Short mmCIF file of C-alpha atoms and ligand atoms in Angstrom, two decimals:
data_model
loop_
_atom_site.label_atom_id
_atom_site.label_comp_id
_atom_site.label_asym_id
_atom_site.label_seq_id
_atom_site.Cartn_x
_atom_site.Cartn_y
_atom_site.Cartn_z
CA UNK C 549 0.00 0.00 0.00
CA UNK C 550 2.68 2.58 1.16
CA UNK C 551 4.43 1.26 -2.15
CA UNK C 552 1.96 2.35 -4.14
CA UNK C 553 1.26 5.56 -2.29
CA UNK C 554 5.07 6.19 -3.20
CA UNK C 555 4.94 5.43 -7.12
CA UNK C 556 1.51 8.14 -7.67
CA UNK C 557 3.39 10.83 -5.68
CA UNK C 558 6.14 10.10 -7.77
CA UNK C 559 4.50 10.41 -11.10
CA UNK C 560 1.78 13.17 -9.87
CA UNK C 561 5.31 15.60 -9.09
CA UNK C 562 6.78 14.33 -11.92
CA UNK C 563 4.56 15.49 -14.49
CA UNK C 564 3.45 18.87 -12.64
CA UNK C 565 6.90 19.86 -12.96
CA UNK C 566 6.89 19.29 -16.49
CA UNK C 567 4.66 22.20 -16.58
CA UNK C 568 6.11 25.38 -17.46
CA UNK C 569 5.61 29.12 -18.23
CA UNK C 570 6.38 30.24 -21.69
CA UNK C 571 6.27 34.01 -22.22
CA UNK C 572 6.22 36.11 -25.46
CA UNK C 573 6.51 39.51 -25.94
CA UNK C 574 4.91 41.73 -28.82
CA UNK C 575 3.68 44.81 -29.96
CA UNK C 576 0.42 45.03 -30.59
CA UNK C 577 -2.43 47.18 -30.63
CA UNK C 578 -0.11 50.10 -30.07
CA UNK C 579 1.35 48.72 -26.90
CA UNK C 580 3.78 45.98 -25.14
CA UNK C 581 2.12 42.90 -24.82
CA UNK C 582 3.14 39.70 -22.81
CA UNK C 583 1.43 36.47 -23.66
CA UNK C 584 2.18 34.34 -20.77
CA UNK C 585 0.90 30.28 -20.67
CA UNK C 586 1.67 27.23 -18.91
CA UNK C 587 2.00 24.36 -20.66
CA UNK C 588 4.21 20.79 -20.83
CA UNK C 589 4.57 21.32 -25.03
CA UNK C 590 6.77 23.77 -26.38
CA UNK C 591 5.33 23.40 -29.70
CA UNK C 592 1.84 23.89 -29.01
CA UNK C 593 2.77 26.66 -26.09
CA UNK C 594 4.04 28.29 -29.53
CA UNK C 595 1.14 27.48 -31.23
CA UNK C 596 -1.28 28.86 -28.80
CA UNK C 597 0.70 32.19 -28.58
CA UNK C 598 0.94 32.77 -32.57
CA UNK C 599 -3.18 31.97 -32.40
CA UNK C 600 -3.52 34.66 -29.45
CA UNK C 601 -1.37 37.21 -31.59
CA UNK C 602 -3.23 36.32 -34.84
CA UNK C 603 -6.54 36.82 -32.75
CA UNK C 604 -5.66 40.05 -31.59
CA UNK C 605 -4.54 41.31 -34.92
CA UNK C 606 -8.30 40.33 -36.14
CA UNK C 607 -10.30 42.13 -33.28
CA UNK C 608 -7.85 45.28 -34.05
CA UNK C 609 -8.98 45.84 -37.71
CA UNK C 610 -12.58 45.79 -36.28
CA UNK C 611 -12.45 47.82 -33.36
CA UNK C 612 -9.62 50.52 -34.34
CA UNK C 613 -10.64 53.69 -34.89
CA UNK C 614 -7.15 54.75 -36.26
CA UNK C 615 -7.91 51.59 -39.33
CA UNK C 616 -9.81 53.68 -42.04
CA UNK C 617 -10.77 50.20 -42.70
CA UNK C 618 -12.16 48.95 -39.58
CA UNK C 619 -16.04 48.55 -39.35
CA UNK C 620 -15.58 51.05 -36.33
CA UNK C 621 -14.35 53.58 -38.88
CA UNK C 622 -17.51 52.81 -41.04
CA UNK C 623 -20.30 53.61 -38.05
CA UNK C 624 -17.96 57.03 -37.44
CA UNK C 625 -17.79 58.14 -41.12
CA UNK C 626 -21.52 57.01 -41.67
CA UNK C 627 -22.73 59.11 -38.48
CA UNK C 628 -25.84 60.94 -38.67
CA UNK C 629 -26.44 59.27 -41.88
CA UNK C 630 -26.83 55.73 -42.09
CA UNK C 631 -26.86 52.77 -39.91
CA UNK C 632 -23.96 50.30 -40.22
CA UNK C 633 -24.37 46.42 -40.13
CA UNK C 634 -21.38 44.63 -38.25
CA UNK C 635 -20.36 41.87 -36.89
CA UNK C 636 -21.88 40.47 -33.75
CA UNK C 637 -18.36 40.66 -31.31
CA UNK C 638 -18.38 44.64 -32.46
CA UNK C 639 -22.42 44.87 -32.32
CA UNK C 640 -22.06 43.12 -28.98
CA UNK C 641 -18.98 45.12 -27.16
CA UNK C 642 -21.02 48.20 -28.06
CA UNK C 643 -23.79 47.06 -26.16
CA UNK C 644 -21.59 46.16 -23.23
CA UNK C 645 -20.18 49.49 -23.68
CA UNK C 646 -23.37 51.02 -22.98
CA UNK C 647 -24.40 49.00 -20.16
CA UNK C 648 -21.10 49.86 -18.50
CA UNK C 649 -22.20 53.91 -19.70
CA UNK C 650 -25.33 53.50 -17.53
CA UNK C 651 -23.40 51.68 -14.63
CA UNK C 652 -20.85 54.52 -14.35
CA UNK C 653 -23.52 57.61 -14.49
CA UNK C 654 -22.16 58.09 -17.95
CA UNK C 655 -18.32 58.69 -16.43
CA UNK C 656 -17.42 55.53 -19.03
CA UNK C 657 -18.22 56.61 -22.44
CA UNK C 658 -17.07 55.50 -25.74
CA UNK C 659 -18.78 58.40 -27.65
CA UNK C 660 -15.65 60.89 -26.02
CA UNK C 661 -13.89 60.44 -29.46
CA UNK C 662 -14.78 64.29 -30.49
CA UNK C 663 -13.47 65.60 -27.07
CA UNK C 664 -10.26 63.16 -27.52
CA UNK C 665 -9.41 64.74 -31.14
CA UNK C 666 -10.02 68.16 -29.64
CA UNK C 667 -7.93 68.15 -26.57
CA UNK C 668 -5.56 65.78 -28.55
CA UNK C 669 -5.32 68.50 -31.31
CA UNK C 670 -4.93 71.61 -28.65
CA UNK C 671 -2.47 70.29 -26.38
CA UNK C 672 0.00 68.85 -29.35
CA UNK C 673 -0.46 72.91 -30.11
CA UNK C 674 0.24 74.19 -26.25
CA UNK C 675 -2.98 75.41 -26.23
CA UNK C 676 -6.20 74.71 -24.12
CA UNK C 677 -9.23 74.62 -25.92
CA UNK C 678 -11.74 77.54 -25.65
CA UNK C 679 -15.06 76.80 -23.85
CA UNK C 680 -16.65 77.19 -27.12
CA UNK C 681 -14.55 74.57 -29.04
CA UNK C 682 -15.58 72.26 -25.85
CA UNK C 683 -19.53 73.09 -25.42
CA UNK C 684 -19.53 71.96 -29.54
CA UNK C 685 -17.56 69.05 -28.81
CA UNK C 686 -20.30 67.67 -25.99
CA UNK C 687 -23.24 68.05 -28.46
CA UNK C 688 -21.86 64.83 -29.67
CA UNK C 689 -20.63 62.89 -26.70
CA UNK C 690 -23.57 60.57 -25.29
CA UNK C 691 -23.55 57.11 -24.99
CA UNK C 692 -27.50 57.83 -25.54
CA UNK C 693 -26.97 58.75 -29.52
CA UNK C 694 -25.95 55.49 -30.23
CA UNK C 695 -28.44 53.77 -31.61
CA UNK C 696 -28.68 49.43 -32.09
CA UNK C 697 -30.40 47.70 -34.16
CA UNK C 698 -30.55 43.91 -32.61
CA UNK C 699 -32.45 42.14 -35.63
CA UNK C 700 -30.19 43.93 -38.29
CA UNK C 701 -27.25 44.31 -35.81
CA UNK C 702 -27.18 47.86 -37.22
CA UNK C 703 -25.41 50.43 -35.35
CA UNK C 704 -26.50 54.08 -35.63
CA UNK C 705 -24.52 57.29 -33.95
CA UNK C 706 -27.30 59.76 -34.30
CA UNK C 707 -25.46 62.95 -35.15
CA UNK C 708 -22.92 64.11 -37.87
CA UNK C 709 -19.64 64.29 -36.51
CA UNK C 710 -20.15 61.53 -33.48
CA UNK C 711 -17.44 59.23 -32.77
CA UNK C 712 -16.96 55.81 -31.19
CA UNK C 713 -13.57 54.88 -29.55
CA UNK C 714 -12.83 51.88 -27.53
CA UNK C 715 -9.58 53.48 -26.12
CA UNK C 716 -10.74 52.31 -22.60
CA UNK C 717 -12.04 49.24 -22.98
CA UNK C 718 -10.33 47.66 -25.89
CA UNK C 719 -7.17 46.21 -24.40
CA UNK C 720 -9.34 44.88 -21.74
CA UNK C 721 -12.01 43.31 -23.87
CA UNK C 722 -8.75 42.13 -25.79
CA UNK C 723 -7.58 40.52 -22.46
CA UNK C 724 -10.94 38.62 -22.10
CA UNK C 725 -11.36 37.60 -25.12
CA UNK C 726 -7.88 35.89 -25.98
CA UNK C 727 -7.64 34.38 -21.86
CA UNK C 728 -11.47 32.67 -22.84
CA UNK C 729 -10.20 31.44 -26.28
CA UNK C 730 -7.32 29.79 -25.06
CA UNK C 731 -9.01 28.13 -22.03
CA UNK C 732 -11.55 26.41 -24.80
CA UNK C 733 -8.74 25.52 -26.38
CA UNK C 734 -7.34 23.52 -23.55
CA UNK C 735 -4.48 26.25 -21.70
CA UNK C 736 -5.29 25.71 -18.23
CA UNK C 737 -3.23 28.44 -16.69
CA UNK C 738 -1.66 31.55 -18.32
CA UNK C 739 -1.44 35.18 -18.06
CA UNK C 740 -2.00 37.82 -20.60
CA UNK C 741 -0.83 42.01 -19.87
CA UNK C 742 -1.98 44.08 -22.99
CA UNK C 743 -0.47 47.52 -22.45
CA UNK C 744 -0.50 46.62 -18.27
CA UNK C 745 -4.52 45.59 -18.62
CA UNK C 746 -3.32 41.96 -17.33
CA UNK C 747 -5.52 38.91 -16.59
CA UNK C 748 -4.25 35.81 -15.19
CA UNK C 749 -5.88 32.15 -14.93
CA UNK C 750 -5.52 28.66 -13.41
CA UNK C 751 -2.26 27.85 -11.41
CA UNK C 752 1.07 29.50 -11.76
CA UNK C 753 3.35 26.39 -11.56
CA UNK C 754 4.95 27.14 -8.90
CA UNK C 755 3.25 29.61 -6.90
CA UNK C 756 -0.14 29.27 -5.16
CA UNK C 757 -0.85 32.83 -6.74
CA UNK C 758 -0.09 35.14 -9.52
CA UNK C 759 1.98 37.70 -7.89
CA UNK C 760 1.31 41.32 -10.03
CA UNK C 761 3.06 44.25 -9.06
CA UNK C 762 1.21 48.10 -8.97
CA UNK C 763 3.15 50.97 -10.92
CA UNK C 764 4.08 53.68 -8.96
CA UNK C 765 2.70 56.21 -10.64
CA UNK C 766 5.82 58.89 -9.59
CA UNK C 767 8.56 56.32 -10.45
CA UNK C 768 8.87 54.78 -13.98
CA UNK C 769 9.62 50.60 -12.92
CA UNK C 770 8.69 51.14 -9.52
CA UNK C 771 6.17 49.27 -8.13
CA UNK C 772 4.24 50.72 -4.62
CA UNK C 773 3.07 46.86 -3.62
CA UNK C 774 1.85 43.51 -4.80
CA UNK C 775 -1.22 41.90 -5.35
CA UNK C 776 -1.89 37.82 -5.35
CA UNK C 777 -4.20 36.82 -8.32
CA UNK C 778 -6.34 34.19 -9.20
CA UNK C 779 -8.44 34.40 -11.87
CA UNK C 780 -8.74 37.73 -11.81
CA UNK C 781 -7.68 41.00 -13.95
CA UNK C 782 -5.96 43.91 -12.77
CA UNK C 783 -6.33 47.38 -14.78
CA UNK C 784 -4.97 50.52 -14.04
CA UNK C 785 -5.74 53.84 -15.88
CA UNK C 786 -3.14 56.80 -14.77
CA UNK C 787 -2.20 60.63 -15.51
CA UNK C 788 1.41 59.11 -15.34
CA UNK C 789 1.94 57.88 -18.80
CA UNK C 790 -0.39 59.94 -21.02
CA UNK C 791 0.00 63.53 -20.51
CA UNK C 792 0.65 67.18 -22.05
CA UNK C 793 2.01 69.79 -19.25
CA UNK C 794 1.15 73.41 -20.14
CA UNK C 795 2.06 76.17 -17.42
CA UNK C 796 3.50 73.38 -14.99
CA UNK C 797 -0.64 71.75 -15.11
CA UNK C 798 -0.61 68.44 -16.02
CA UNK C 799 -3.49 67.31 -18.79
CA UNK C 800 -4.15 63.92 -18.99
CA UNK C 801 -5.74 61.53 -21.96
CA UNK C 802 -8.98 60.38 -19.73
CA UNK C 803 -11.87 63.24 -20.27
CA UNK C 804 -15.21 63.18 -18.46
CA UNK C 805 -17.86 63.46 -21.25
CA UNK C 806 -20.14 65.19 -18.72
CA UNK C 807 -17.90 68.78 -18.69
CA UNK C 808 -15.60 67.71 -21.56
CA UNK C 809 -12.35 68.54 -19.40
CA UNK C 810 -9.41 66.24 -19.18
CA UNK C 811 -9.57 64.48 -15.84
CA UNK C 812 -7.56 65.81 -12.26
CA UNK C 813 -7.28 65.21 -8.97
CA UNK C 814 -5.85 61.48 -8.92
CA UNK C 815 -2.89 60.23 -10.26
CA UNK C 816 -4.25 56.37 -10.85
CA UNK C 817 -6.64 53.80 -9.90
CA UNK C 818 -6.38 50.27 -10.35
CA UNK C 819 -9.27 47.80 -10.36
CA UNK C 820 -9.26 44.18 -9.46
CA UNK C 821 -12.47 42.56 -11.40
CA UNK C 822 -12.82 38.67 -12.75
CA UNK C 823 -13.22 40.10 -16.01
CA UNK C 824 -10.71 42.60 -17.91
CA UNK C 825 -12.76 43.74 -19.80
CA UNK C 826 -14.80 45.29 -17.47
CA UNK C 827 -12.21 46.13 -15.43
CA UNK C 828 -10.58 48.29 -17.74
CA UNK C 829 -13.88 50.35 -18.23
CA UNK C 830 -14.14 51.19 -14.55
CA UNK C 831 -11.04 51.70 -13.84
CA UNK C 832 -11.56 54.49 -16.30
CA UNK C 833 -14.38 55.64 -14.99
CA UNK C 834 -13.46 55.49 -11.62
CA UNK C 835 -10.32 57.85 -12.99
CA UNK C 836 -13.41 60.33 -13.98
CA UNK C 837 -15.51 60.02 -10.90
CA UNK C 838 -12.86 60.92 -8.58
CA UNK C 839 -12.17 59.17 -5.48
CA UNK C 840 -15.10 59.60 -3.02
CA UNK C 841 -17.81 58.46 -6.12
CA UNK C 842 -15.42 55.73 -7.76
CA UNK C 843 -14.53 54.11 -4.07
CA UNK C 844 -18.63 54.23 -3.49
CA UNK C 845 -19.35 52.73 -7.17
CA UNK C 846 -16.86 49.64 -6.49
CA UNK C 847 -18.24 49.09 -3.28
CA UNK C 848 -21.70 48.82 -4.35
CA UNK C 849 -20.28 45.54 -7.03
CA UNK C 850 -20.13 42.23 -5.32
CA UNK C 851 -15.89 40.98 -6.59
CA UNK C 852 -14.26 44.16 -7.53
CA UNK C 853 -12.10 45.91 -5.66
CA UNK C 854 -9.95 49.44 -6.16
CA UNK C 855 -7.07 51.35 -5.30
CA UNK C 856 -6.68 54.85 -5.73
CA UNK C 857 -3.79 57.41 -5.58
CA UNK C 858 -4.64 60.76 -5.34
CA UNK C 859 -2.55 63.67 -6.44
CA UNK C 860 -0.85 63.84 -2.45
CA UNK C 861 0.00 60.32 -3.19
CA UNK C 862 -2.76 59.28 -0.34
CA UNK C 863 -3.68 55.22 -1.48
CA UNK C 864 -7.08 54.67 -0.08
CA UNK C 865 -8.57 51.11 -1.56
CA UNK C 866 -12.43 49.89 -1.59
CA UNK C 867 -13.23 47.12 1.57
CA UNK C 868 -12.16 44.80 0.45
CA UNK C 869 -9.01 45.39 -1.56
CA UNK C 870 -5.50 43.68 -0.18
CA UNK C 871 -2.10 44.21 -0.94
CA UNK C 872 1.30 43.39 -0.31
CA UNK C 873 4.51 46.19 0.55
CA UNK C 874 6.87 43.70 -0.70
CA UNK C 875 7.05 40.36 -2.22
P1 LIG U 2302 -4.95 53.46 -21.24
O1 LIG U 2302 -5.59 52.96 -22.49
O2 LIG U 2302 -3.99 54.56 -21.44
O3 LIG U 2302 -4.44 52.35 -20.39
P2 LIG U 2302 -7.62 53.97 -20.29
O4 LIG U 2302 -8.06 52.56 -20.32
O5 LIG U 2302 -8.07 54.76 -19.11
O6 LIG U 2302 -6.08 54.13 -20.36
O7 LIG U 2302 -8.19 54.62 -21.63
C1 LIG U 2302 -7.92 55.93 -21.98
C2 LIG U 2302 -8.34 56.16 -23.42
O8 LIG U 2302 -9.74 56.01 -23.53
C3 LIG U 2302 -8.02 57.56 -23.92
O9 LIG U 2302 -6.80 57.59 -24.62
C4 LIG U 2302 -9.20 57.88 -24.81
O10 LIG U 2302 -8.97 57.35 -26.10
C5 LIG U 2302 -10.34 57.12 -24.19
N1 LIG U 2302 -11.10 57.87 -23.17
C6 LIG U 2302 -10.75 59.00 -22.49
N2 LIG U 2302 -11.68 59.35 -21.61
C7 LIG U 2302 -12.68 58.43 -21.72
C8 LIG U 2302 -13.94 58.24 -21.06
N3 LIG U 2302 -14.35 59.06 -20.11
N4 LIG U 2302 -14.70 57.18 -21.45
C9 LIG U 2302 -14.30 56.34 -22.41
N5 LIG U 2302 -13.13 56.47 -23.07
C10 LIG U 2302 -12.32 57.49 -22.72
MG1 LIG U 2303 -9.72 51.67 -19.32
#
């Protein structure tokens, strides 16, 4: 009996240490990616990352708004027009979009993309844009003017000049989308970091946890503490990265589409959420609603947690998020 007990712990060890982590690094989408997964088979650990790449690359010509191409392109050029047919993952990540609008008192809003262009435009130029320039810019930023078509799948942005942009919620839905793929297609564990938006699943295989490290938003590479993972996401939006300073003020890429000015008063805030997707949407909008509304939003959603940094570099975190100092 003890014999036998001897020979499975044997070959149970044996063959979890065959597991491995094999990690690739690309650019894509504009930004550093890591495909991370944990496998025994080199070869098909390679073949699951060039699928995850090539997958990524697909959703990109759809969702870009850069791609003249892209059937995102095609609903902006056609607005106030016509409706667009497109393809169900679009049709449906503008719904979700939506749904996440209404969630976040409108703080999340992929209709921003005339505010974007116009700060975008200004600060490259030194300049701050005139309250004018801004009041014309929110006449077509709301979530509202979209309009969906679900037996069609039409989408419709209701005035000339509207524009959708999934700037902060494409790396996440990304994220989702590639860690779900691969999971059907039999990686048990992995991790994926699109730009930072990271997501991790199963076992690390040698850890009990993922172990993911939180940017210091003063220090480039530093990290202020550590988080343990499992199957989770971590997102953080930032004024760190992104920025224009004008007159020692710092303007930042994140806008809130309710007074079309470019975000202050924190420096980031990182959400913890099952799914990356979402996560990377509130952890926009939390950057918009400030710390007081953003810490009471999270709160109020059963499995996500945040941490926020203001400007004083004060952390405050929902209930129920933990951290590590150090490893
Ligand atoms: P990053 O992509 O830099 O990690 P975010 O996920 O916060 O950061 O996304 C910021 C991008 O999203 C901006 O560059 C802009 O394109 C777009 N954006 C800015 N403000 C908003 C907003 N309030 N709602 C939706 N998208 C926004
Ligand atoms: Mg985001």
């Amino acid at each position: 009996m003890k014999y036998w007990l001897v020979i499975i712990t044997f070959i149970s060890s044996y063959t979890f240490s065959q597991e491995k982590i094999f990690d690739s690094y690309h650019q894509l989408m504009g930004v550093d990616f890591i495909i991370s997964i944990v496998c025994s088979d080199s070869i098909k650990a390679s073949q699951e990352i060039s699928f995850a790449v090539e997958e990524t690359r697909r959703i990109e010509k759809i969702i870009s708004s850069w791609d003249k191409e892209s059937q995102t392109s095609e609903i902006n050029l056609n607005a106030g027009s016509i409706p667009v047919q497109v393809d169900t993952e679009l049709f449906e990540l503008i719904k979700r979009s939506i749904k996440i609008s209404e969630l976040t008192d409108g703080a999340f809003d992929v209709t921003v993309g005339p505010l974007i262009d116009l700060w975008k435009v200004s600060l490259s130029n030194q300049i701050i844009p005139t309250k004018t320039l801004i009041n014309q810019a929110l006449l077509l930023v709301n979530y509202q003017f979209i309009k969906l078509n679900d037996e069609n799948q039409t989408v419709y942005l209701e005035k000339k000049g509207m524009k959708l942009g999934f700037g902060a919620i494409g790396k996440g839905y990304v994220a989702e989308l590639i860690k779900e793929e691969l999971i059907q297609r039999g990686i048990k564990a992995g991790m994926i970091s699109a730009g930072g938006d990271l997501v991790v699943w199963g076992n690390h295989p040698q850890k009990q946890h993922w172990s993911i490290g939180i940017a210091d938003p003063d220090k480039k590479g530093d990290l202020i503490g550590y988080v343990r993972l499992n199957e989770n996401a971590i997102v953080t939006s930032g004024n760190y990265e992104k920025f224009i300073e004008i007159d020692g003020e710092r303007y930042t890429h994140i806008i809130n589409p309710t007074t079309g000015q470019t975000v202050k008063g924190l420096k980031s805030v990182s959400v913890i959420c099952p799914n990356a997707e979402l996560a990377d949407a509130l952890a926009t909008a939390c950057f918009v609603l400030g710390l007081e509304e953003g810490i009471e939003l999270i709160n109020k959603l059963d499995g996500i947690e945040a941490l926020f940094i203001d400007t004083e570099n004060n952390i405050q975190t929902t209930n129920t998020f933990n951290y590590d100092k150090s490893h």
